[in-house]
PDB file of C-alpha atoms and ligand atoms in Angstrom:
ATOM      1  CA  UNK P   1     -24.691  31.948-240.614  1.00 48.00           C
ATOM      2  CA  UNK P   2     -26.456  32.390-237.291  1.00 48.00           C
ATOM      3  CA  UNK P   3     -25.427  36.021-237.317  1.00 49.00           C
ATOM      4  CA  UNK P   4     -27.003  36.622-240.736  1.00 46.00           C
ATOM      5  CA  UNK P   5     -30.117  34.775-239.714  1.00 46.00           C
ATOM      6  CA  UNK P   6     -30.437  36.948-236.606  1.00 47.00           C
ATOM      7  CA  UNK P   7     -29.937  40.063-238.667  1.00 48.00           C
ATOM      8  CA  UNK P   8     -32.580  39.122-241.201  1.00 46.00           C
ATOM      9  CA  UNK P   9     -34.906  38.127-238.411  1.00 44.00           C
ATOM     10  CA  UNK P  10     -34.573  41.398-236.509  1.00 47.00           C
ATOM     11  CA  UNK P  11     -34.937  43.371-239.714  1.00 42.00           C
ATOM     12  CA  UNK P  12     -38.222  41.567-240.333  1.00 44.00           C
ATOM     13  CA  UNK P  13     -39.439  42.305-236.851  1.00 40.00           C
ATOM     14  CA  UNK P  14     -38.539  45.933-237.368  1.00 41.00           C
ATOM     15  CA  UNK P  15     -40.423  46.142-240.665  1.00 40.00           C
ATOM     16  CA  UNK P  16     -43.447  44.292-239.323  1.00 42.00           C
ATOM     17  CA  UNK P  17     -43.663  46.337-236.166  1.00 41.00           C
ATOM     18  CA  UNK P  18     -43.330  49.606-238.034  1.00 45.00           C
ATOM     19  CA  UNK P  19     -46.438  48.817-240.062  1.00 49.00           C
ATOM     20  CA  UNK P  20     -48.334  47.372-237.112  1.00 53.00           C
ATOM     21  CA  UNK P  21     -50.882  49.264-235.077  1.00 57.00           C
ATOM     22  CA  UNK P  22     -49.654  51.988-232.811  1.00 90.00           C
ATOM     23  CA  UNK P  23     -53.079  52.448-231.342  1.00 98.00           C
ATOM     24  CA  UNK P  24     -55.274  50.605-228.849  1.00 97.00           C
ATOM     25  CA  UNK P  25     -58.732  51.756-229.789  1.00 98.00           C
ATOM     26  CA  UNK P  26     -60.716  54.132-231.984  1.00 98.00           C
ATOM     27  CA  UNK P  27     -62.591  57.283-231.013  1.00 98.00           C
ATOM     28  CA  UNK P  28     -65.574  58.115-233.200  1.00 98.00           C
ATOM     29  CA  UNK P  29     -66.233  61.771-232.391  1.00 98.00           C
ATOM     30  CA  UNK P  30     -69.284  63.768-233.400  1.00 98.00           C
ATOM     31  CA  UNK P  31     -69.893  67.460-232.832  1.00 98.00           C
ATOM     32  CA  UNK P  32     -73.143  69.254-232.146  1.00 98.00           C
ATOM     33  CA  UNK P  33     -73.317  71.868-234.874  1.00 98.00           C
ATOM     34  CA  UNK P  34     -75.101  74.604-232.929  1.00 97.00           C
ATOM     35  CA  UNK P  35     -72.743  74.422-229.964  1.00 97.00           C
ATOM     36  CA  UNK P  36     -69.740  74.233-232.297  1.00 97.00           C
ATOM     37  CA  UNK P  37     -70.826  77.461-233.981  1.00 97.00           C
ATOM     38  CA  UNK P  38     -71.464  79.163-230.638  1.00 94.00           C
ATOM     39  CA  UNK P  39     -67.838  78.713-229.674  1.00 91.00           C
ATOM     40  CA  UNK P  40     -66.153  79.076-233.038  1.00 85.00           C
ATOM     41  CA  UNK P  41     -63.867  82.123-233.057  1.00 86.00           C
ATOM     42  CA  UNK P  42     -65.043  83.027-236.570  1.00 89.00           C
ATOM     43  CA  UNK P  43     -68.803  82.897-237.165  1.00 93.00           C
ATOM     44  CA  UNK P  44     -70.043  79.867-239.099  1.00 97.00           C
ATOM     45  CA  UNK P  45     -70.796  80.787-242.713  1.00 96.00           C
ATOM     46  CA  UNK P  46     -73.665  78.331-242.941  1.00 93.00           C
ATOM     47  CA  UNK P  47     -76.498  78.192-240.420  1.00 95.00           C
ATOM     48  CA  UNK P  48     -75.836  75.192-238.151  1.00 97.00           C
ATOM     49  CA  UNK P  49     -78.338  72.362-237.913  1.00 98.00           C
ATOM     50  CA  UNK P  50     -79.516  70.946-234.622  1.00 98.00           C
ATOM     51  CA  UNK P  51     -77.572  67.814-235.444  1.00 98.00           C
ATOM     52  CA  UNK P  52     -74.477  65.927-234.462  1.00 98.00           C
ATOM     53  CA  UNK P  53     -72.190  65.344-237.414  1.00 98.00           C
ATOM     54  CA  UNK P  54     -68.816  63.658-237.678  1.00 98.00           C
ATOM     55  CA  UNK P  55     -65.684  65.333-236.405  1.00 98.00           C
ATOM     56  CA  UNK P  56     -63.493  62.330-237.043  1.00 98.00           C
ATOM     57  CA  UNK P  57     -62.533  58.707-236.502  1.00 98.00           C
ATOM     58  CA  UNK P  58     -59.307  58.684-234.541  1.00 98.00           C
ATOM     59  CA  UNK P  59     -56.941  55.821-233.785  1.00 98.00           C
ATOM     60  CA  UNK P  60     -55.958  56.420-230.161  1.00 98.00           C
ATOM     61  CA  UNK P  61     -53.785  55.057-227.382  1.00 98.00           C
ATOM     62  CA  UNK P  62     -54.688  54.349-223.775  1.00 96.00           C
ATOM     63  CA  UNK P  63     -51.375  55.772-222.567  1.00 95.00           C
ATOM     64  CA  UNK P  64     -49.205  58.419-224.166  1.00 93.00           C
ATOM     65  CA  UNK P  65     -49.729  60.383-227.339  1.00 94.00           C
ATOM     66  CA  UNK P  66     -52.213  59.364-229.979  1.00 97.00           C
ATOM     67  CA  UNK P  67     -50.646  58.689-233.380  1.00 97.00           C
ATOM     68  CA  UNK P  68     -50.989  61.532-235.877  1.00 96.00           C
ATOM     69  CA  UNK P  69     -49.758  62.377-239.360  1.00 96.00           C
ATOM     70  CA  UNK P  70     -48.417  58.937-240.252  1.00 95.00           C
ATOM     71  CA  UNK P  71     -46.633  58.561-243.554  1.00 84.00           C
ATOM     72  CA  UNK P  72     -49.066  58.013-246.335  1.00 79.00           C
ATOM     73  CA  UNK P  73     -49.803  58.339-249.986  1.00 80.00           C
ATOM     74  CA  UNK P  74     -51.247  61.617-251.162  1.00 87.00           C
ATOM     75  CA  UNK P  75     -54.894  62.348-250.432  1.00 91.00           C
ATOM     76  CA  UNK P  76     -57.051  61.574-253.457  1.00 91.00           C
ATOM     77  CA  UNK P  77     -60.477  62.996-254.144  1.00 88.00           C
ATOM     78  CA  UNK P  78     -63.151  60.439-253.445  1.00 87.00           C
ATOM     79  CA  UNK P  79     -65.967  61.800-255.537  1.00 93.00           C
ATOM     80  CA  UNK P  80     -68.141  58.707-255.269  1.00 96.00           C
ATOM     81  CA  UNK P  81     -68.421  59.111-251.491  1.00 97.00           C
ATOM     82  CA  UNK P  82     -68.833  62.871-251.409  1.00 97.00           C
ATOM     83  CA  UNK P  83     -72.660  63.042-251.487  1.00 97.00           C
ATOM     84  CA  UNK P  84     -72.786  61.023-248.266  1.00 98.00           C
ATOM     85  CA  UNK P  85     -69.824  62.733-246.649  1.00 98.00           C
ATOM     86  CA  UNK P  86     -71.417  66.130-247.285  1.00 98.00           C
ATOM     87  CA  UNK P  87     -74.344  65.082-245.102  1.00 98.00           C
ATOM     88  CA  UNK P  88     -72.608  63.269-242.283  1.00 98.00           C
ATOM     89  CA  UNK P  89     -69.186  65.000-242.213  1.00 98.00           C
ATOM     90  CA  UNK P  90     -69.465  68.680-243.193  1.00 98.00           C
ATOM     91  CA  UNK P  91     -67.018  71.392-242.261  1.00 98.00           C
ATOM     92  CA  UNK P  92     -69.554  73.032-239.990  1.00 97.00           C
ATOM     93  CA  UNK P  93     -67.919  76.471-240.262  1.00 96.00           C
ATOM     94  CA  UNK P  94     -68.104  76.444-244.026  1.00 97.00           C
ATOM     95  CA  UNK P  95     -69.532  73.678-246.148  1.00 97.00           C
ATOM     96  CA  UNK P  96     -67.643  75.000-249.159  1.00 97.00           C
ATOM     97  CA  UNK P  97     -64.525  73.897-247.307  1.00 97.00           C
ATOM     98  CA  UNK P  98     -65.598  70.284-246.770  1.00 97.00           C
ATOM     99  CA  UNK P  99     -62.780  68.835-248.820  1.00 96.00           C
ATOM    100  CA  UNK P 100     -60.175  70.624-246.723  1.00 96.00           C
ATOM    101  CA  UNK P 101     -61.732  69.140-243.591  1.00 97.00           C
ATOM    102  CA  UNK P 102     -61.736  65.587-244.979  1.00 97.00           C
ATOM    103  CA  UNK P 103     -58.179  65.951-246.234  1.00 97.00           C
ATOM    104  CA  UNK P 104     -56.965  67.181-242.855  1.00 97.00           C
ATOM    105  CA  UNK P 105     -58.744  64.408-240.959  1.00 97.00           C
ATOM    106  CA  UNK P 106     -57.232  61.868-243.314  1.00 97.00           C
ATOM    107  CA  UNK P 107     -53.655  63.125-242.910  1.00 96.00           C
ATOM    108  CA  UNK P 108     -53.923  63.723-239.185  1.00 97.00           C
ATOM    109  CA  UNK P 109     -55.839  60.585-238.170  1.00 97.00           C
ATOM    110  CA  UNK P 110     -56.846  58.307-241.050  1.00 97.00           C
ATOM    111  CA  UNK P 111     -53.263  57.846-242.167  1.00 96.00           C
ATOM    112  CA  UNK P 112     -52.555  56.153-238.806  1.00 97.00           C
ATOM    113  CA  UNK P 113     -55.551  53.798-238.897  1.00 97.00           C
ATOM    114  CA  UNK P 114     -53.779  50.906-240.575  1.00 95.00           C
ATOM    115  CA  UNK P 115     -54.034  47.900-240.186  1.00 95.00           C
ATOM    116  CA  UNK P 116     -57.749  48.109-239.285  1.00 97.00           C
ATOM    117  CA  UNK P 117     -58.360  50.626-242.076  1.00 97.00           C
ATOM    118  CA  UNK P 118     -55.546  50.139-244.571  1.00 94.00           C
ATOM    119  CA  UNK P 119     -56.296  52.962-246.981  1.00 94.00           C
ATOM    120  CA  UNK P 120     -58.188  56.159-247.617  1.00 96.00           C
ATOM    121  CA  UNK P 121     -61.150  54.530-249.332  1.00 96.00           C
ATOM    122  CA  UNK P 122     -61.510  52.104-246.457  1.00 96.00           C
ATOM    123  CA  UNK P 123     -61.299  54.911-243.913  1.00 97.00           C
ATOM    124  CA  UNK P 124     -64.067  57.040-245.402  1.00 98.00           C
ATOM    125  CA  UNK P 125     -66.297  54.111-246.322  1.00 98.00           C
ATOM    126  CA  UNK P 126     -66.045  52.873-242.759  1.00 98.00           C
ATOM    127  CA  UNK P 127     -67.137  56.196-241.272  1.00 98.00           C
ATOM    128  CA  UNK P 128     -70.128  56.253-243.620  1.00 98.00           C
ATOM    129  CA  UNK P 129     -71.036  52.694-242.676  1.00 98.00           C
ATOM    130  CA  UNK P 130     -70.718  53.402-238.941  1.00 98.00           C
ATOM    131  CA  UNK P 131     -72.838  56.540-239.088  1.00 98.00           C
ATOM    132  CA  UNK P 132     -75.535  55.333-241.465  1.00 96.00           C
ATOM    133  CA  UNK P 133     -75.710  51.547-241.643  1.00 93.00           C
ATOM    134  CA  UNK P 134     -74.665  50.923-238.039  1.00 94.00           C
ATOM    135  CA  UNK P 135     -76.777  53.836-236.825  1.00 94.00           C
ATOM    136  CA  UNK P 136     -74.047  55.428-234.728  1.00 98.00           C
ATOM    137  CA  UNK P 137     -75.647  58.797-235.407  1.00 98.00           C
ATOM    138  CA  UNK P 138     -75.495  60.469-231.971  1.00 98.00           C
ATOM    139  CA  UNK P 139     -78.556  62.644-232.676  1.00 98.00           C
ATOM    140  CA  UNK P 140     -80.449  59.489-233.426  1.00 98.00           C
ATOM    141  CA  UNK P 141     -79.139  57.639-230.379  1.00 98.00           C
ATOM    142  CA  UNK P 142     -80.238  60.510-228.115  1.00 98.00           C
ATOM    143  CA  UNK P 143     -83.569  60.767-229.876  1.00 98.00           C
ATOM    144  CA  UNK P 144     -84.222  57.054-229.357  1.00 98.00           C
ATOM    145  CA  UNK P 145     -84.011  57.812-225.634  1.00 98.00           C
ATOM    146  CA  UNK P 146     -86.423  60.742-226.148  1.00 97.00           C
ATOM    147  CA  UNK P 147     -83.692  63.355-225.748  1.00 98.00           C
ATOM    148  CA  UNK P 148     -84.297  65.898-228.492  1.00 98.00           C
ATOM    149  CA  UNK P 149     -82.239  69.032-229.174  1.00 98.00           C
ATOM    150  CA  UNK P 150     -84.658  71.412-227.448  1.00 97.00           C
ATOM    151  CA  UNK P 151     -82.102  73.513-225.619  1.00 96.00           C
ATOM    152  CA  UNK P 152     -83.159  72.084-222.259  1.00 97.00           C
ATOM    153  CA  UNK P 153     -80.976  71.539-219.230  1.00 98.00           C
ATOM    154  CA  UNK P 154     -80.068  67.870-218.865  1.00 98.00           C
ATOM    155  CA  UNK P 155     -78.162  65.917-216.283  1.00 98.00           C
ATOM    156  CA  UNK P 156     -74.933  64.216-217.214  1.00 98.00           C
ATOM    157  CA  UNK P 157     -76.403  60.881-216.196  1.00 98.00           C
ATOM    158  CA  UNK P 158     -79.432  61.377-218.437  1.00 98.00           C
ATOM    159  CA  UNK P 159     -77.212  61.998-221.461  1.00 98.00           C
ATOM    160  CA  UNK P 160     -74.777  59.222-220.627  1.00 98.00           C
ATOM    161  CA  UNK P 161     -77.537  56.684-220.101  1.00 98.00           C
ATOM    162  CA  UNK P 162     -79.216  57.655-223.364  1.00 98.00           C
ATOM    163  CA  UNK P 163     -76.013  57.057-225.269  1.00 98.00           C
ATOM    164  CA  UNK P 164     -75.188  53.864-223.421  1.00 98.00           C
ATOM    165  CA  UNK P 165     -78.582  52.499-224.429  1.00 98.00           C
ATOM    166  CA  UNK P 166     -77.435  52.743-228.051  1.00 97.00           C
ATOM    167  CA  UNK P 167     -73.865  51.495-227.610  1.00 98.00           C
ATOM    168  CA  UNK P 168     -74.133  48.175-225.819  1.00 97.00           C
ATOM    169  CA  UNK P 169     -74.010  49.989-222.466  1.00 98.00           C
ATOM    170  CA  UNK P 170     -70.488  51.333-223.011  1.00 98.00           C
ATOM    171  CA  UNK P 171     -69.444  54.676-221.509  1.00 98.00           C
ATOM    172  CA  UNK P 172     -69.008  57.536-223.998  1.00 98.00           C
ATOM    173  CA  UNK P 173     -66.710  60.528-223.657  1.00 98.00           C
ATOM    174  CA  UNK P 174     -68.519  63.853-223.506  1.00 98.00           C
ATOM    175  CA  UNK P 175     -67.282  67.380-224.007  1.00 98.00           C
ATOM    176  CA  UNK P 176     -69.102  70.416-222.704  1.00 98.00           C
ATOM    177  CA  UNK P 177     -68.337  74.095-223.122  1.00 97.00           C
ATOM    178  CA  UNK P 178     -69.293  77.214-221.209  1.00 95.00           C
ATOM    179  CA  UNK P 179     -70.827  79.971-223.300  1.00 93.00           C
ATOM    180  CA  UNK P 180     -72.422  83.054-221.663  1.00 89.00           C
ATOM    181  CA  UNK P 181     -72.769  81.292-218.336  1.00 91.00           C
ATOM    182  CA  UNK P 182     -74.485  78.267-219.892  1.00 95.00           C
ATOM    183  CA  UNK P 183     -72.923  74.838-220.318  1.00 97.00           C
ATOM    184  CA  UNK P 184     -73.569  73.194-223.671  1.00 98.00           C
ATOM    185  CA  UNK P 185     -72.983  69.658-224.855  1.00 98.00           C
ATOM    186  CA  UNK P 186     -70.601  70.075-227.784  1.00 98.00           C
ATOM    187  CA  UNK P 187     -69.031  66.686-228.554  1.00 98.00           C
ATOM    188  CA  UNK P 188     -69.782  63.027-228.017  1.00 98.00           C
ATOM    189  CA  UNK P 189     -67.228  60.299-228.599  1.00 98.00           C
ATOM    190  CA  UNK P 190     -68.105  56.638-228.995  1.00 98.00           C
ATOM    191  CA  UNK P 191     -65.172  54.312-228.422  1.00 98.00           C
ATOM    192  CA  UNK P 192     -64.423  51.111-230.303  1.00 98.00           C
ATOM    193  CA  UNK P 193     -61.848  48.377-229.985  1.00 98.00           C
ATOM    194  CA  UNK P 194     -58.862  48.403-232.315  1.00 97.00           C
ATOM    195  CA  UNK P 195     -60.751  46.175-234.773  1.00 95.00           C
ATOM    196  CA  UNK P 196     -63.830  48.350-234.884  1.00 97.00           C
ATOM    197  CA  UNK P 197     -65.779  45.208-234.026  1.00 96.00           C
ATOM    198  CA  UNK P 198     -67.312  46.361-230.750  1.00 97.00           C
ATOM    199  CA  UNK P 199     -67.976  49.353-228.532  1.00 98.00           C
ATOM    200  CA  UNK P 200     -65.755  49.736-225.481  1.00 98.00           C
ATOM    201  CA  UNK P 201     -65.899  52.050-222.462  1.00 98.00           C
ATOM    202  CA  UNK P 202     -63.993  55.174-223.429  1.00 98.00           C
ATOM    203  CA  UNK P 203     -60.603  55.209-221.721  1.00 97.00           C
ATOM    204  CA  UNK P 204     -59.102  58.510-220.592  1.00 94.00           C
ATOM    205  CA  UNK P 205     -62.075  60.585-219.447  1.00 92.00           C
ATOM    206  CA  UNK P 206     -61.470  64.332-219.491  1.00 95.00           C
ATOM    207  CA  UNK P 207     -59.785  65.550-216.321  1.00 95.00           C
ATOM    208  CA  UNK P 208     -61.879  67.765-214.076  1.00 95.00           C
ATOM    209  CA  UNK P 209     -59.521  70.654-214.782  1.00 96.00           C
ATOM    210  CA  UNK P 210     -60.261  70.504-218.510  1.00 97.00           C
ATOM    211  CA  UNK P 211     -62.270  73.428-219.887  1.00 95.00           C
ATOM    212  CA  UNK P 212     -64.452  70.808-221.603  1.00 97.00           C
ATOM    213  CA  UNK P 213     -65.261  68.848-218.434  1.00 97.00           C
ATOM    214  CA  UNK P 214     -69.020  68.222-218.143  1.00 98.00           C
ATOM    215  CA  UNK P 215     -70.725  69.106-214.852  1.00 97.00           C
ATOM    216  CA  UNK P 216     -73.261  66.693-213.372  1.00 97.00           C
ATOM    217  CA  UNK P 217     -76.261  68.811-214.286  1.00 97.00           C
ATOM    218  CA  UNK P 218     -77.492  71.839-216.218  1.00 98.00           C
ATOM    219  CA  UNK P 219     -76.001  70.681-219.520  1.00 98.00           C
ATOM    220  CA  UNK P 220     -77.855  72.288-222.370  1.00 98.00           C
ATOM    221  CA  UNK P 221     -78.920  70.233-225.397  1.00 98.00           C
TER     222      UNK P 221
HETATM  223  C1  NAG A 301     -63.329  74.665-242.373  1.00 57.70           C
HETATM  224  O1  NAG A 301     -63.780  75.894-242.890  1.00 57.70           O
HETATM  225  C2  NAG A 301     -63.161  77.038-242.328  1.00 57.70           C
HETATM  226  C3  NAG A 301     -63.847  78.268-242.895  1.00 57.70           C
HETATM  227  O2  NAG A 301     -63.708  78.337-244.292  1.00 57.70           O
HETATM  228  C4  NAG A 301     -61.693  76.998-242.640  1.00 57.70           C
HETATM  229  O3  NAG A 301     -61.039  78.121-242.066  1.00 57.70           O
HETATM  230  C5  NAG A 301     -61.100  75.723-242.055  1.00 57.70           C
HETATM  231  O4  NAG A 301     -59.739  75.626-242.392  1.00 57.70           O
HETATM  232  C6  NAG A 301     -61.829  74.515-242.578  1.00 57.70           C
HETATM  233  N1  NAG A 301     -61.334  73.347-241.885  1.00 57.70           N
HETATM  234  C7  NAG A 301     -60.450  72.543-242.441  1.00 57.70           C
HETATM  235  C8  NAG A 301     -59.924  71.472-241.562  1.00 57.70           C
HETATM  236  O5  NAG A 301     -60.109  72.628-243.584  1.00 57.70           O
HETATM  237  C1  NAG A 302     -79.308  61.431-237.631  1.00 57.70           C
HETATM  238  O1  NAG A 302     -80.373  61.376-236.701  1.00 57.70           O
HETATM  239  C2  NAG A 302     -81.209  62.517-236.692  1.00 57.70           C
HETATM  240  C3  NAG A 302     -82.197  62.343-235.547  1.00 57.70           C
HETATM  241  O2  NAG A 302     -82.899  61.156-235.674  1.00 57.70           O
HETATM  242  C4  NAG A 302     -81.876  62.666-238.049  1.00 57.70           C
HETATM  243  O3  NAG A 302     -82.681  63.818-238.060  1.00 57.70           O
HETATM  244  C5  NAG A 302     -80.791  62.779-239.103  1.00 57.70           C
HETATM  245  O4  NAG A 302     -81.359  62.849-240.383  1.00 57.70           O
HETATM  246  C6  NAG A 302     -79.854  61.600-239.035  1.00 57.70           C
HETATM  247  N1  NAG A 302     -78.761  61.798-239.973  1.00 57.70           N
HETATM  248  C7  NAG A 302     -78.557  60.986-241.000  1.00 57.70           C
HETATM  249  C8  NAG A 302     -77.494  61.407-241.950  1.00 57.70           C
HETATM  250  O5  NAG A 302     -79.168  59.972-241.162  1.00 57.70           O
HETATM  251  C1  NAG A 303     -60.199  41.596-233.332  1.00 57.70           C
HETATM  252  O1  NAG A 303     -61.143  40.738-233.928  1.00 57.70           O
HETATM  253  C2  NAG A 303     -60.810  39.371-233.844  1.00 57.70           C
HETATM  254  C3  NAG A 303     -61.864  38.590-234.618  1.00 57.70           C
HETATM  255  O2  NAG A 303     -63.148  39.033-234.309  1.00 57.70           O
HETATM  256  C4  NAG A 303     -60.692  38.958-232.392  1.00 57.70           C
HETATM  257  O3  NAG A 303     -60.309  37.629-232.305  1.00 57.70           O
HETATM  258  C5  NAG A 303     -59.683  39.836-231.681  1.00 57.70           C
HETATM  259  O4  NAG A 303     -59.638  39.527-230.316  1.00 57.70           O
HETATM  260  C6  NAG A 303     -60.024  41.292-231.861  1.00 57.70           C
HETATM  261  N1  NAG A 303     -58.995  42.122-231.266  1.00 57.70           N
HETATM  262  C7  NAG A 303     -59.285  43.116-230.431  1.00 57.70           C
HETATM  263  C8  NAG A 303     -58.151  43.904-229.924  1.00 57.70           C
HETATM  264  O5  NAG A 303     -60.408  43.354-230.086  1.00 57.70           O
HETATM  265  C1  NAG A 304     -80.169  75.961-217.109  1.00 57.70           C
HETATM  266  O1  NAG A 304     -79.120  76.048-216.190  1.00 57.70           O
HETATM  267  C2  NAG A 304     -78.484  77.302-216.144  1.00 57.70           C
HETATM  268  C3  NAG A 304     -77.249  77.197-215.269  1.00 57.70           C
HETATM  269  O2  NAG A 304     -77.558  76.636-214.032  1.00 57.70           O
HETATM  270  C4  NAG A 304     -79.483  78.339-215.660  1.00 57.70           C
HETATM  271  O3  NAG A 304     -78.865  79.616-215.615  1.00 57.70           O
HETATM  272  C5  NAG A 304     -80.649  78.360-216.644  1.00 57.70           C
HETATM  273  O4  NAG A 304     -81.642  79.233-216.171  1.00 57.70           O
HETATM  274  C6  NAG A 304     -81.241  76.979-216.817  1.00 57.70           C
HETATM  275  N1  NAG A 304     -82.169  77.016-217.936  1.00 57.70           N
HETATM  276  C7  NAG A 304     -83.383  76.505-217.863  1.00 57.70           C
HETATM  277  C8  NAG A 304     -84.201  76.600-219.099  1.00 57.70           C
HETATM  278  O5  NAG A 304     -83.795  75.970-216.859  1.00 57.70           O
END
C-alpha cells in the first residue's frame, strides 16, 4: 500500500516538474535594424529602418543552458495578429520571410515559455502587448531620454541610463558590434522576472571577451 502510494506520488512529482518552468527569467531582445543589416552576411533585401524591432522573447536561466526547442504542438498561422507582428517583429533581412522568423522563434523559444505563456497565441499576444501597450519599444525608450538614432557616438553609461529610465531603473543587456572600425549598438535586451510582472536587472552580462561586448564610449547610434 505504502509502496504504491509512494510510486503514484513520485510519478506525480515527475509529471508536474516536467511541465514546470525550466527558466528563471525572460529576455525581451530587440535589434537595431540598420546595425543588423550592416553585419548581416547577406545584404538585407528591404531597406532597414532606424528602428529597434523585436528579435524575440526568450525564457532564460541564470545558470546553465537556456531552454530551447521544447516539445510543442505544431506552429499555426496566427493571421489575426500578423498586421501588428509585421510592424514590431519583421524578419529584417527579408520581410517576405516574416512567417519563417516567427515560426522559428516560436519553436526555439516560445515553446519553452510555459507556464507563464502556455501557448502560441499567448506568446505572440504578450510580445505585442509588451512592445505596444506597455511601451517597451527600445527606440521609444531611448527617444524619451532624447537619444535619437543620429549615428552619433554615445557613451555606454548614456545609453544604459536612458534605458534604465524607462525600465524601473533595471540594468539592460547591450550588444555592440565592430564594423569598419566603428562600434555600433546592435541589440538591447530588457529582462523580466519569470512571471513577466516586473523588470529585473539582466543577469549574465556579456563577458569582456565576447565579440559583442560594448566599450565604455564611442558607441554609435
Ligand atoms: C529571414 O529572411 C532571410 C532572407 O530571406 C532568410 O534566409 C532567413 O531564414 C529568415 N529567417 C528566418 C528565421 O526564417
Ligand atoms: C517605436 O518608437 C519609435 C520612436 O519613438 C517610433 O518611431 C515607432 O513608431 C515606435 N514603434 C511602434 C510600433 O510603435
Ligand atoms: C509571480 O507573481 C506572483 C503574483 O504577482 C508573485 O507572488 C510571485 O512572487 C511572482 N514570482 C516571481 C518569480 O516573480
Ligand atoms: C566615433 O568614434 C570612432 C571610434 O573612436 C571615431 O573613429 C569616429 O571618428 C567618431 N565619430 C564621430 C562622429 O565623432
